Coordinates of C-alpha atoms in Angstrom, one line a residue:
M185 CA -0.1 43.5 95.7
K186 CA -1.7 45.2 98.7
I187 CA -4.7 46.7 98.9
S188 CA -6.9 48.5 101.6
G189 CA -10.1 50.8 102.2
H190 CA -13.6 49.9 103.5
I191 CA -14.6 47.0 102.0
L192 CA -18.8 46.5 100.9
D193 CA -18.6 42.3 101.9
V194 CA -21.7 42.0 99.5
R195 CA -22.1 38.3 100.0
N196 CA -22.3 38.4 104.4
R197 CA -24.2 42.4 104.0
R198 CA -21.2 44.1 106.3
L199 CA -18.9 47.1 105.7
F200 CA -15.6 46.7 108.1
K201 CA -12.1 48.8 107.3
G202 CA -9.2 45.8 105.3
I203 CA -6.4 45.1 103.3
L204 CA -6.4 42.7 100.6
H205 CA -4.0 40.2 99.7
I206 CA -4.0 38.8 95.8
K207 CA -1.9 36.4 94.9
D208 CA -1.8 34.8 91.0
N209 CA -4.7 36.4 90.5
R210 CA -7.2 35.4 93.6
I211 CA -7.3 37.3 96.5
E212 CA -5.3 34.8 98.9
R213 CA -6.0 37.1 102.4
I214 CA -8.8 39.2 103.2
E215 CA -6.9 41.4 106.9
P216 CA -8.6 43.6 108.7
S217 CA -7.1 46.2 110.1
D218 CA -8.2 50.0 111.2
T219 CA -5.3 52.3 108.7
V220 CA -6.1 51.7 105.7
D221 CA -6.8 54.1 102.7
G222 CA -10.3 56.4 102.0
Q223 CA -11.8 54.0 99.4
F224 CA -14.2 51.6 99.0
I225 CA -13.7 48.1 98.0
M226 CA -16.3 46.0 96.5
P227 CA -17.2 43.4 93.5
G228 CA -17.8 44.8 90.4
F229 CA -21.1 45.3 88.3
I230 CA -22.2 42.5 86.1
D231 CA -24.9 43.1 83.0
S232 CA -27.1 40.1 83.5
H233 CA -28.2 40.4 79.6
V234 CA -26.7 42.3 76.6
H235 CA -26.4 41.8 73.0
V236 CA -22.6 43.4 72.6
E237 CA -23.2 43.4 68.9
S238 CA -25.8 46.8 69.9
S239 CA -23.3 49.0 70.8
M240 CA -21.5 48.5 67.5
L241 CA -18.3 47.3 68.5
V242 CA -16.4 44.2 68.8
P243 CA -16.2 42.8 72.4
S244 CA -12.8 43.7 72.7
E245 CA -13.9 47.0 71.7
F246 CA -16.8 47.6 74.4
A247 CA -15.0 46.1 77.6
R248 CA -12.3 49.4 76.8
L249 CA -15.4 51.4 77.1
A250 CA -17.6 49.1 80.1
V251 CA -14.4 49.0 82.8
V252 CA -14.0 52.6 82.8
H253 CA -18.1 52.3 85.1
G254 CA -16.7 49.2 87.1
T255 CA -17.9 46.7 84.4
V256 CA -16.1 43.1 85.2
A257 CA -18.2 41.0 83.2
T258 CA -21.2 40.4 81.3
V259 CA -23.9 37.9 80.1
S260 CA -24.2 37.9 76.4
D261 CA -26.0 37.3 73.7
P262 CA -24.6 36.8 70.7
H263 CA -28.3 36.2 68.8
E264 CA -27.5 38.9 66.5
I265 CA -24.2 37.9 64.9
G266 CA -25.9 34.3 65.5
N267 CA -28.8 36.0 62.8
V268 CA -26.2 36.7 61.1
L269 CA -23.1 34.1 60.5
G270 CA -24.5 31.4 62.6
V271 CA -22.0 29.1 64.7
K272 CA -18.9 30.9 62.7
G273 CA -20.4 34.2 64.2
V274 CA -21.1 33.0 68.2
E275 CA -17.5 31.7 67.6
Y276 CA -16.2 35.5 66.1
M277 CA -17.7 36.8 69.7
I278 CA -15.9 34.4 71.7
E279 CA -12.2 34.6 70.2
N280 CA -12.9 38.6 70.3
G281 CA -13.3 38.4 73.9
K282 CA -10.5 36.5 75.1
Q283 CA -8.3 39.0 73.8
V284 CA -9.0 41.5 76.6
N285 CA -9.0 40.8 80.6
F286 CA -13.1 41.1 81.0
K287 CA -14.9 37.9 81.4
F288 CA -17.6 37.7 78.4
N289 CA -20.4 34.6 79.5
F290 CA -21.7 33.9 76.0
G291 CA -24.8 32.3 76.1
A292 CA -25.8 29.8 72.7
P293 CA -28.5 31.0 71.0
S294 CA -31.7 29.4 70.8
C295 CA -34.1 31.2 68.0
V296 CA -31.9 31.0 64.8
P297 CA -33.9 32.4 62.9
A298 CA -36.2 33.9 65.3
T299 CA -38.9 33.6 63.7
S300 CA -40.1 32.3 60.1
F301 CA -41.1 34.8 59.3
E302 CA -38.2 37.0 58.2
T303 CA -35.3 35.7 55.8
A304 CA -32.1 35.5 58.7
G305 CA -27.9 34.8 57.2
A306 CA -28.3 31.4 59.8
E307 CA -29.6 29.0 60.8
I308 CA -28.1 27.2 64.4
S309 CA -29.6 23.8 64.5
P310 CA -30.5 21.7 67.8
D311 CA -27.1 19.9 66.8
E312 CA -25.6 23.1 67.0
V313 CA -27.2 24.5 70.6
R314 CA -25.7 21.6 71.9
Y315 CA -22.4 21.9 70.2
L316 CA -22.2 25.6 71.7
L317 CA -23.2 24.6 75.3
E318 CA -20.9 22.4 75.3
K319 CA -18.2 24.9 75.0
D320 CA -16.7 25.9 78.8
E321 CA -17.2 29.6 76.8
I322 CA -21.3 29.2 76.8
K323 CA -22.7 29.6 79.6
Y324 CA -26.0 29.1 79.1
L325 CA -28.9 28.8 76.7
A326 CA -30.0 32.0 75.1
E327 CA -33.1 34.3 75.9
M328 CA -35.9 31.9 73.7
M329 CA -38.2 34.1 72.4
N330 CA -40.2 31.8 71.0
W331 CA -42.6 31.5 73.9
P332 CA -45.8 30.2 71.5
G333 CA -43.5 27.4 70.8
V334 CA -43.0 26.3 74.7
L335 CA -46.7 26.5 75.4
F336 CA -47.3 25.2 72.3
N337 CA -44.4 22.1 72.2
D338 CA -42.6 22.1 69.3
P339 CA -40.3 19.4 69.5
V340 CA -37.0 21.8 68.2
V341 CA -38.0 23.8 70.6
Y342 CA -37.7 21.8 73.5
E343 CA -35.1 20.0 71.9
K344 CA -33.0 22.4 72.7
I345 CA -34.5 23.8 76.1
N346 CA -33.5 19.5 77.0
I347 CA -29.9 19.8 76.1
A348 CA -29.7 22.0 78.3
K349 CA -31.1 20.8 81.2
S350 CA -28.7 18.1 80.0
L351 CA -25.8 19.9 80.6
G352 CA -26.9 21.8 83.9
K353 CA -27.1 24.9 82.4
P354 CA -29.7 27.8 82.7
I355 CA -32.2 29.3 80.4
D356 CA -33.1 32.3 79.7
G357 CA -36.6 33.4 79.0
H358 CA -37.9 36.5 77.1
A359 CA -41.9 36.4 77.2
P360 CA -43.3 40.8 77.1
G361 CA -46.7 40.7 78.6
L362 CA -47.4 37.2 79.3
R363 CA -49.1 36.5 82.0
G364 CA -51.2 34.4 84.4
E365 CA -51.3 30.5 83.7
K366 CA -49.4 30.9 80.5
A367 CA -46.7 32.6 82.7
E368 CA -46.4 29.9 84.9
A369 CA -46.3 27.2 82.0
Y370 CA -43.3 29.2 80.1
V371 CA -41.5 28.9 83.5
K372 CA -42.2 24.9 84.5
A373 CA -41.0 24.2 81.0
G374 CA -37.2 25.4 82.5
M375 CA -37.3 29.2 81.7
S376 CA -35.6 30.9 84.7
T377 CA -35.3 34.9 83.6
D378 CA -37.1 37.3 82.3
H379 CA -35.5 40.9 81.0
E380 CA -38.7 42.0 79.1
C381 CA -41.3 42.9 81.6
F382 CA -42.4 46.0 81.2
T383 CA -44.8 46.5 84.3
K384 CA -44.6 45.7 88.4
E385 CA -48.1 43.1 87.6
E386 CA -46.5 41.3 84.7
A387 CA -42.8 40.8 86.9
L388 CA -44.5 39.8 90.1
D389 CA -46.7 36.8 88.0
K390 CA -43.3 35.6 87.1
L391 CA -41.5 35.9 89.9
K392 CA -44.5 34.0 92.5
H393 CA -43.5 31.4 90.1
G394 CA -39.7 31.3 90.6
M395 CA -38.1 33.2 87.7
K396 CA -35.5 36.1 88.0
I397 CA -36.0 39.1 86.7
A398 CA -33.6 41.4 85.4
I399 CA -34.6 44.9 85.4
R400 CA -33.7 46.8 82.0
E401 CA -32.4 50.1 81.0
G402 CA -31.1 50.2 77.7
S403 CA -30.8 52.8 74.9
A404 CA -34.0 52.3 74.1
A405 CA -35.8 50.2 76.3
K406 CA -36.0 51.2 80.1
N407 CA -37.9 50.0 82.4
F408 CA -36.3 50.6 85.4
E409 CA -38.6 53.0 86.9
A410 CA -42.1 50.8 86.7
L411 CA -39.6 47.3 88.2
I412 CA -36.9 48.9 90.5
E413 CA -39.8 48.8 93.5
L414 CA -39.5 44.9 92.7
L415 CA -36.1 45.5 94.5
H416 CA -37.2 45.8 98.2
D417 CA -38.6 42.5 98.4
H418 CA -37.2 40.5 96.1
P419 CA -33.5 41.4 96.5
E420 CA -32.2 38.2 95.8
M421 CA -34.4 37.8 92.3
I422 CA -33.7 40.9 90.8
M423 CA -30.8 41.7 88.1
F424 CA -30.0 44.6 86.0
C425 CA -28.9 44.4 82.7
S426 CA -28.9 47.2 79.0
D427 CA -30.2 44.3 76.8
D428 CA -28.9 47.3 74.2
K429 CA -26.4 49.6 74.9
H430 CA -25.2 52.5 72.1
P431 CA -21.6 53.4 71.9
D432 CA -22.1 57.4 73.4
N433 CA -24.2 55.5 76.0
L434 CA -21.8 53.6 76.8
I435 CA -19.4 55.9 76.7
E436 CA -22.1 58.1 79.5
G437 CA -22.0 54.5 82.4
H438 CA -23.3 50.8 82.3
I439 CA -24.9 49.2 85.5
N440 CA -23.3 52.1 87.5
L441 CA -26.1 54.3 86.7
L442 CA -28.3 52.0 88.0
V443 CA -27.2 51.5 91.5
K444 CA -26.9 55.0 91.2
R445 CA -30.2 55.7 90.7
A446 CA -31.7 53.0 93.4
L447 CA -29.6 54.6 95.7
A448 CA -31.6 57.8 94.8
K449 CA -34.6 56.3 95.6
G450 CA -34.0 55.3 99.1
H451 CA -33.6 51.3 98.0
E452 CA -30.8 49.7 101.1
L453 CA -27.6 49.1 99.7
F454 CA -26.4 46.0 99.8
N455 CA -29.8 45.1 98.1
I456 CA -28.7 46.8 95.4
L457 CA -24.9 45.5 95.1
Q458 CA -27.1 42.0 95.0
A459 CA -28.6 42.8 92.0
A460 CA -26.3 44.8 90.5
C461 CA -22.9 42.3 91.4
I462 CA -24.0 39.3 92.7
T463 CA -26.7 37.4 92.0
P464 CA -26.0 37.2 88.3
I465 CA -23.1 34.9 90.2
D466 CA -25.0 33.0 91.3
H467 CA -27.9 32.4 88.7
Y468 CA -25.0 31.6 86.0
N469 CA -22.1 30.1 87.8
L470 CA -19.9 32.8 86.7
E471 CA -16.0 32.5 87.6
V472 CA -16.7 35.9 88.5
G473 CA -15.2 37.0 91.8
S474 CA -17.2 38.7 94.8
L475 CA -14.8 39.7 96.8
Q476 CA -14.4 36.4 98.9
V477 CA -11.0 34.2 99.9
G478 CA -10.1 32.8 97.4
D479 CA -12.1 34.2 94.2
P480 CA -11.0 35.6 91.5
A481 CA -9.7 39.0 92.2
D482 CA -12.2 41.0 90.9
F483 CA -13.6 43.8 92.4
I484 CA -14.2 47.7 91.7
T485 CA -12.8 51.1 94.2
I486 CA -15.0 54.0 94.5
D487 CA -14.8 57.3 96.0
N488 CA -17.9 56.2 99.2
P489 CA -21.5 54.3 98.3
S490 CA -23.1 57.9 98.2
N491 CA -20.9 59.5 95.1
F492 CA -20.5 55.8 93.9
K493 CA -17.7 57.3 91.1
V494 CA -15.6 54.4 90.0
L495 CA -12.2 54.9 90.9
A496 CA -10.5 52.1 89.8
T497 CA -11.6 48.3 87.8
Y498 CA -9.4 45.0 88.3
I499 CA -10.3 41.7 86.7
N500 CA -8.3 38.6 87.5
G501 CA -6.0 41.2 89.9
E502 CA -5.2 42.8 87.0
K503 CA -5.5 47.3 86.9
V504 CA -7.8 47.2 83.8
A505 CA -9.3 50.7 84.7
E506 CA -8.6 54.4 86.3
N507 CA -10.0 57.6 87.1
G508 CA -12.6 57.6 84.3
K509 CA -9.0 56.3 82.1
T510 CA -9.1 52.2 79.8
L511 CA -6.3 50.8 80.9
I512 CA -6.9 48.0 77.8
P513 CA -5.2 47.9 75.1
R514 CA -6.4 47.9 71.6
V515 CA -6.3 44.8 69.7
E516 CA -6.3 44.4 65.6
N517 CA -10.1 43.4 65.3
L518 CA -10.8 40.7 62.3
I519 CA -13.5 41.2 59.5
I520 CA -16.4 38.8 58.8
N521 CA -19.5 39.3 57.1
N522 CA -22.5 38.4 55.4
F523 CA -23.9 40.8 53.2
N524 CA -24.9 40.2 49.6
C525 CA -27.8 43.5 48.1
D526 CA -27.7 45.6 45.5
P527 CA -28.3 49.3 45.1
I528 CA -32.0 50.0 45.2
T529 CA -34.5 52.2 43.3
E530 CA -37.1 54.9 43.9
S531 CA -39.4 53.0 42.0
Q532 CA -38.7 49.7 43.9
I533 CA -40.4 51.6 47.0
Q534 CA -43.1 52.8 45.0
V535 CA -47.1 51.4 46.3
A536 CA -49.9 52.4 44.4
D537 CA -52.8 54.0 46.9
E538 CA -55.8 51.1 46.7
G539 CA -57.9 53.7 48.7
G540 CA -58.9 54.2 52.0
K541 CA -56.9 53.9 55.6
I542 CA -53.9 52.1 56.1
N543 CA -52.1 50.2 58.8
V544 CA -49.3 52.4 60.5
I545 CA -47.3 51.2 63.4
E546 CA -47.0 53.9 66.4
A547 CA -43.6 53.3 67.6
L548 CA -43.2 54.3 72.0
D549 CA -40.3 55.8 72.5
G550 CA -37.9 53.9 75.6
Q551 CA -40.4 51.3 74.4
L552 CA -39.6 48.4 72.3
V553 CA -43.6 47.1 72.5
T554 CA -45.7 49.7 69.3
N555 CA -49.4 50.1 68.4
C556 CA -51.0 49.3 65.8
I557 CA -53.7 52.5 64.5
E558 CA -55.0 53.2 61.3
A559 CA -54.4 56.9 59.4
E560 CA -55.6 58.2 55.9
A561 CA -52.5 57.7 53.4
S562 CA -51.3 60.2 51.1
T563 CA -50.0 59.8 47.9
D564 CA -47.7 61.4 44.9
Q565 CA -49.7 62.9 42.2
N566 CA -48.7 59.3 40.9
G567 CA -51.0 58.0 43.3
N568 CA -48.6 56.3 45.0
L569 CA -48.0 56.3 48.5
V570 CA -46.1 58.4 50.2
S571 CA -44.9 60.6 53.9
N572 CA -46.6 63.1 55.7
V573 CA -44.4 64.9 57.8
E574 CA -47.3 67.2 59.2
S575 CA -48.9 63.9 60.5
D576 CA -46.3 62.6 61.2
V577 CA -46.4 58.8 59.1
L578 CA -43.5 58.2 57.8
K579 CA -43.0 55.4 55.4
M580 CA -40.7 52.6 56.5
V581 CA -38.7 50.3 54.1
V582 CA -36.9 47.0 55.4
I583 CA -34.9 45.3 52.4
N584 CA -33.0 41.4 52.5
R585 CA -29.6 42.6 52.7
Y586 CA -28.7 38.6 52.2
Q587 CA -30.4 38.1 48.7
P588 CA -31.9 40.3 45.8
A589 CA -35.3 40.4 47.1
K590 CA -38.5 43.3 46.8
P591 CA -38.3 46.0 49.3
A592 CA -41.3 45.7 52.0
I593 CA -42.7 48.7 53.1
A594 CA -45.0 50.0 55.6
F595 CA -45.5 53.4 57.1
I596 CA -44.9 54.8 61.3
R597 CA -45.4 57.5 62.9
N598 CA -44.0 59.1 66.0
F599 CA -39.9 59.5 65.0
G600 CA -41.4 62.5 63.6
L601 CA -38.7 63.3 60.2
K602 CA -39.4 66.6 58.8
K603 CA -36.7 65.8 56.4
G604 CA -34.9 63.5 55.2
A605 CA -34.3 59.9 56.3
I606 CA -32.0 57.6 58.2
A607 CA -31.4 53.7 58.0
S608 CA -29.5 50.8 59.7
S609 CA -28.3 47.6 59.3
V610 CA -29.1 46.8 63.0
G611 CA -31.9 45.5 62.1
H612 CA -32.8 43.1 65.2
D613 CA -33.0 40.0 64.7
S614 CA -31.9 39.2 61.3
H615 CA -30.8 42.2 60.7
N616 CA -32.1 43.4 56.9
I617 CA -31.5 47.1 56.0
I618 CA -34.5 48.6 57.5
A619 CA -35.3 53.0 57.1
V620 CA -37.4 55.7 57.4
G621 CA -37.5 58.8 55.8
A622 CA -39.7 62.1 54.8
T623 CA -38.7 61.2 51.7
D624 CA -38.5 58.0 48.8
E625 CA -35.8 60.1 47.6
A626 CA -33.7 60.2 51.0
I627 CA -34.8 57.1 51.8
I628 CA -33.0 55.6 48.6
K629 CA -29.8 57.6 49.3
A630 CA -29.7 56.9 52.7
V631 CA -30.1 52.5 52.6
N632 CA -27.5 52.5 49.1
L633 CA -25.2 54.5 51.5
I634 CA -25.6 51.3 54.2
I635 CA -25.3 49.1 50.7
K636 CA -21.9 50.3 49.5
A637 CA -20.0 50.0 52.5
K638 CA -22.0 46.3 52.8
G639 CA -23.5 47.7 57.2
G640 CA -23.7 51.0 58.9
V641 CA -25.9 52.9 60.3
S642 CA -26.4 56.6 57.4
A643 CA -28.7 59.7 58.2
V644 CA -29.1 61.7 55.2
S645 CA -30.4 65.6 55.2
E646 CA -30.8 68.2 52.8
K647 CA -26.8 69.3 53.7
E648 CA -25.2 66.1 54.5
E649 CA -24.6 62.7 53.8
A650 CA -23.0 60.9 57.1
L651 CA -22.8 56.9 57.6
V652 CA -20.7 54.8 60.4
A653 CA -19.6 51.6 58.6
L654 CA -19.8 48.4 60.9
P655 CA -18.2 45.9 58.3
V656 CA -18.0 43.5 61.1
A657 CA -21.3 41.0 60.3
G658 CA -23.1 44.3 59.0
I659 CA -23.4 45.5 62.8
M660 CA -20.6 45.9 64.6
S661 CA -16.9 47.9 64.2
A662 CA -13.6 46.8 64.6
E663 CA -12.2 50.8 65.2
D664 CA -11.7 52.4 68.1
G665 CA -14.8 52.4 71.0
Y666 CA -13.8 55.8 71.6
D667 CA -14.4 57.2 68.1
V668 CA -17.2 54.8 66.9
A669 CA -19.4 56.8 69.7
E670 CA -18.6 59.9 68.4
A671 CA -19.5 58.9 65.4
Y672 CA -22.6 57.4 66.4
S673 CA -23.0 61.0 68.6
N674 CA -22.8 63.3 65.0
I675 CA -25.7 60.9 63.7
D676 CA -27.6 60.8 66.2
R677 CA -27.5 64.6 66.0
I678 CA -28.6 64.8 62.6
S679 CA -31.1 62.4 63.3
K680 CA -32.6 64.7 65.5
E681 CA -31.9 68.3 64.4
M682 CA -34.2 66.2 61.1
G683 CA -36.9 66.8 63.7
S684 CA -36.6 63.3 65.1
K685 CA -37.8 63.7 69.2
L686 CA -37.3 60.1 70.0
N687 CA -34.4 59.8 72.8
S688 CA -32.6 57.2 70.6
P689 CA -33.6 57.1 67.1
F690 CA -31.6 54.7 66.0
M691 CA -31.9 52.5 68.3
S692 CA -35.8 52.0 68.3
L693 CA -35.3 52.0 64.0
S694 CA -33.6 48.8 65.0
F695 CA -36.5 47.6 67.2
M696 CA -39.4 48.0 64.6
A697 CA -38.5 45.2 63.0
L698 CA -38.2 42.7 65.6
L699 CA -41.3 40.6 65.1
V700 CA -41.2 39.0 68.6
I701 CA -42.4 42.4 70.2
P702 CA -46.0 43.1 69.9
S703 CA -48.2 45.1 67.9
L704 CA -46.8 46.0 64.4
K705 CA -43.5 45.3 63.2
L706 CA -42.2 45.2 59.8
S707 CA -39.9 42.0 58.3
D708 CA -38.6 41.9 54.8
L709 CA -41.5 40.1 54.2
G710 CA -44.3 42.3 55.2
L711 CA -46.2 44.0 57.7
F712 CA -46.7 41.8 61.1
D713 CA -48.7 41.2 64.0
G714 CA -47.3 40.4 66.5
D715 CA -49.5 39.5 68.7
S716 CA -51.6 37.0 66.2
F717 CA -48.6 35.9 64.8
K718 CA -49.3 36.4 61.0
F719 CA -49.0 39.1 58.4
K720 CA -51.2 41.7 58.7
P721 CA -52.0 43.5 55.0
L722 CA -50.9 47.6 54.5
F723 CA -54.4 48.6 53.9
V724 CA -57.1 48.8 56.5
K725 CA -59.3 45.7 55.3
H726 CA -62.7 45.9 57.6
S727 CA -65.5 42.8 57.3

């Protein structure tokens, strides 16, 4: 096979006219030529940190959508399904991904369960981490969220770190807000990347200690604007990632959108493409081509470097997308799950008023971090706490989906619902059921829709009830990715019609149970202070 055009050789930072000669899925030679097609040929894009599960799609369906935007590979942390199903879940992701022509590069989850302050569906021991890391498909030890365990020499944490080191596989970090001597100690322990920086100053602090920074722009967490200026002075230390991408957003674009935005801000073309295409290959030792002789034939064609319209995507010499259409066929997707809870009733989410103010989670649009604020409690005629839509202090519940248990109750601001409720069994990291609503009745309806389906996202308003079923581990659909995206867009629309002003209400909701991100979150065991790593009472207690 021969393909001609203007070749963007990112490794050698040059642009020339040439012809690619492809044989046996690899680039056999590159022939300079003055007569070529008008298209530009360049390496494909790589998402340097993503939880495929957060797209609500199994890997084979994620790939079908991603290749349209020029993505040829991901560095994928199967931490989400790991928390539900353990090693069995990680192996499911590997095997499902193998069914399609796409380069998934999975990591071994380092923190399953993520904390001891929530109920997960599984545990991955150090021996199981070794078992996974010894697999060729597992390229790295996935994000070490337990940074306190690193700093305070937790023996289990270090057993996992040392296993990765002994096998020569890199270790991903996860340390939001960590600065100074603590950041230095974290990096020296072996953490080599971080995708959690939300200020330029924090990223610079980690960069100076040798840590690579993945600039994240997902459906909920958006750090591009805060961090992109780092690319100018640190082009070989920066990567691009989505972390979490819902299906409707994945249809709109992927890493290609970050490339376009960086160009619009005036960044140098080869610096941008270094981050988008090359640095992940080198850092994780990926078997992904970078448009060099002998490389796998993984590349894309675009119209020009100013517009960056992806014309076609090739993986191992096979065209997998063309002119906005995926060429990857659908495959049969198996269903595996771990879901065992009963429908709940209104009496189970009632909390009697104890007087005084309550601690309230303040959600921040576009961020995973939250604030802890105090607010006046609202009560019904029976003296039970209820949502106050006027002050936007809404009831939130988290329900253990692995075994029957008492729901945990808290209150949250900035979801903005004026009526109805939304719920999800995508609740990082343990994926218990999480819901927020304007009334107890609506919360119960939204939650029970999910329990009946054994996984999904739901919205209940006065006039309609909607559910996107997620039967694969309670967090993914086995259906066509484009159909899932359409169904999700509809349920997102309902949530916004009920009053939510958040950019991505369901993605934001899923992170309100993410205990490893400050400041205040809710697990199935109670309200949790992510700064002190301790449970916090619902009612404010001043000494």
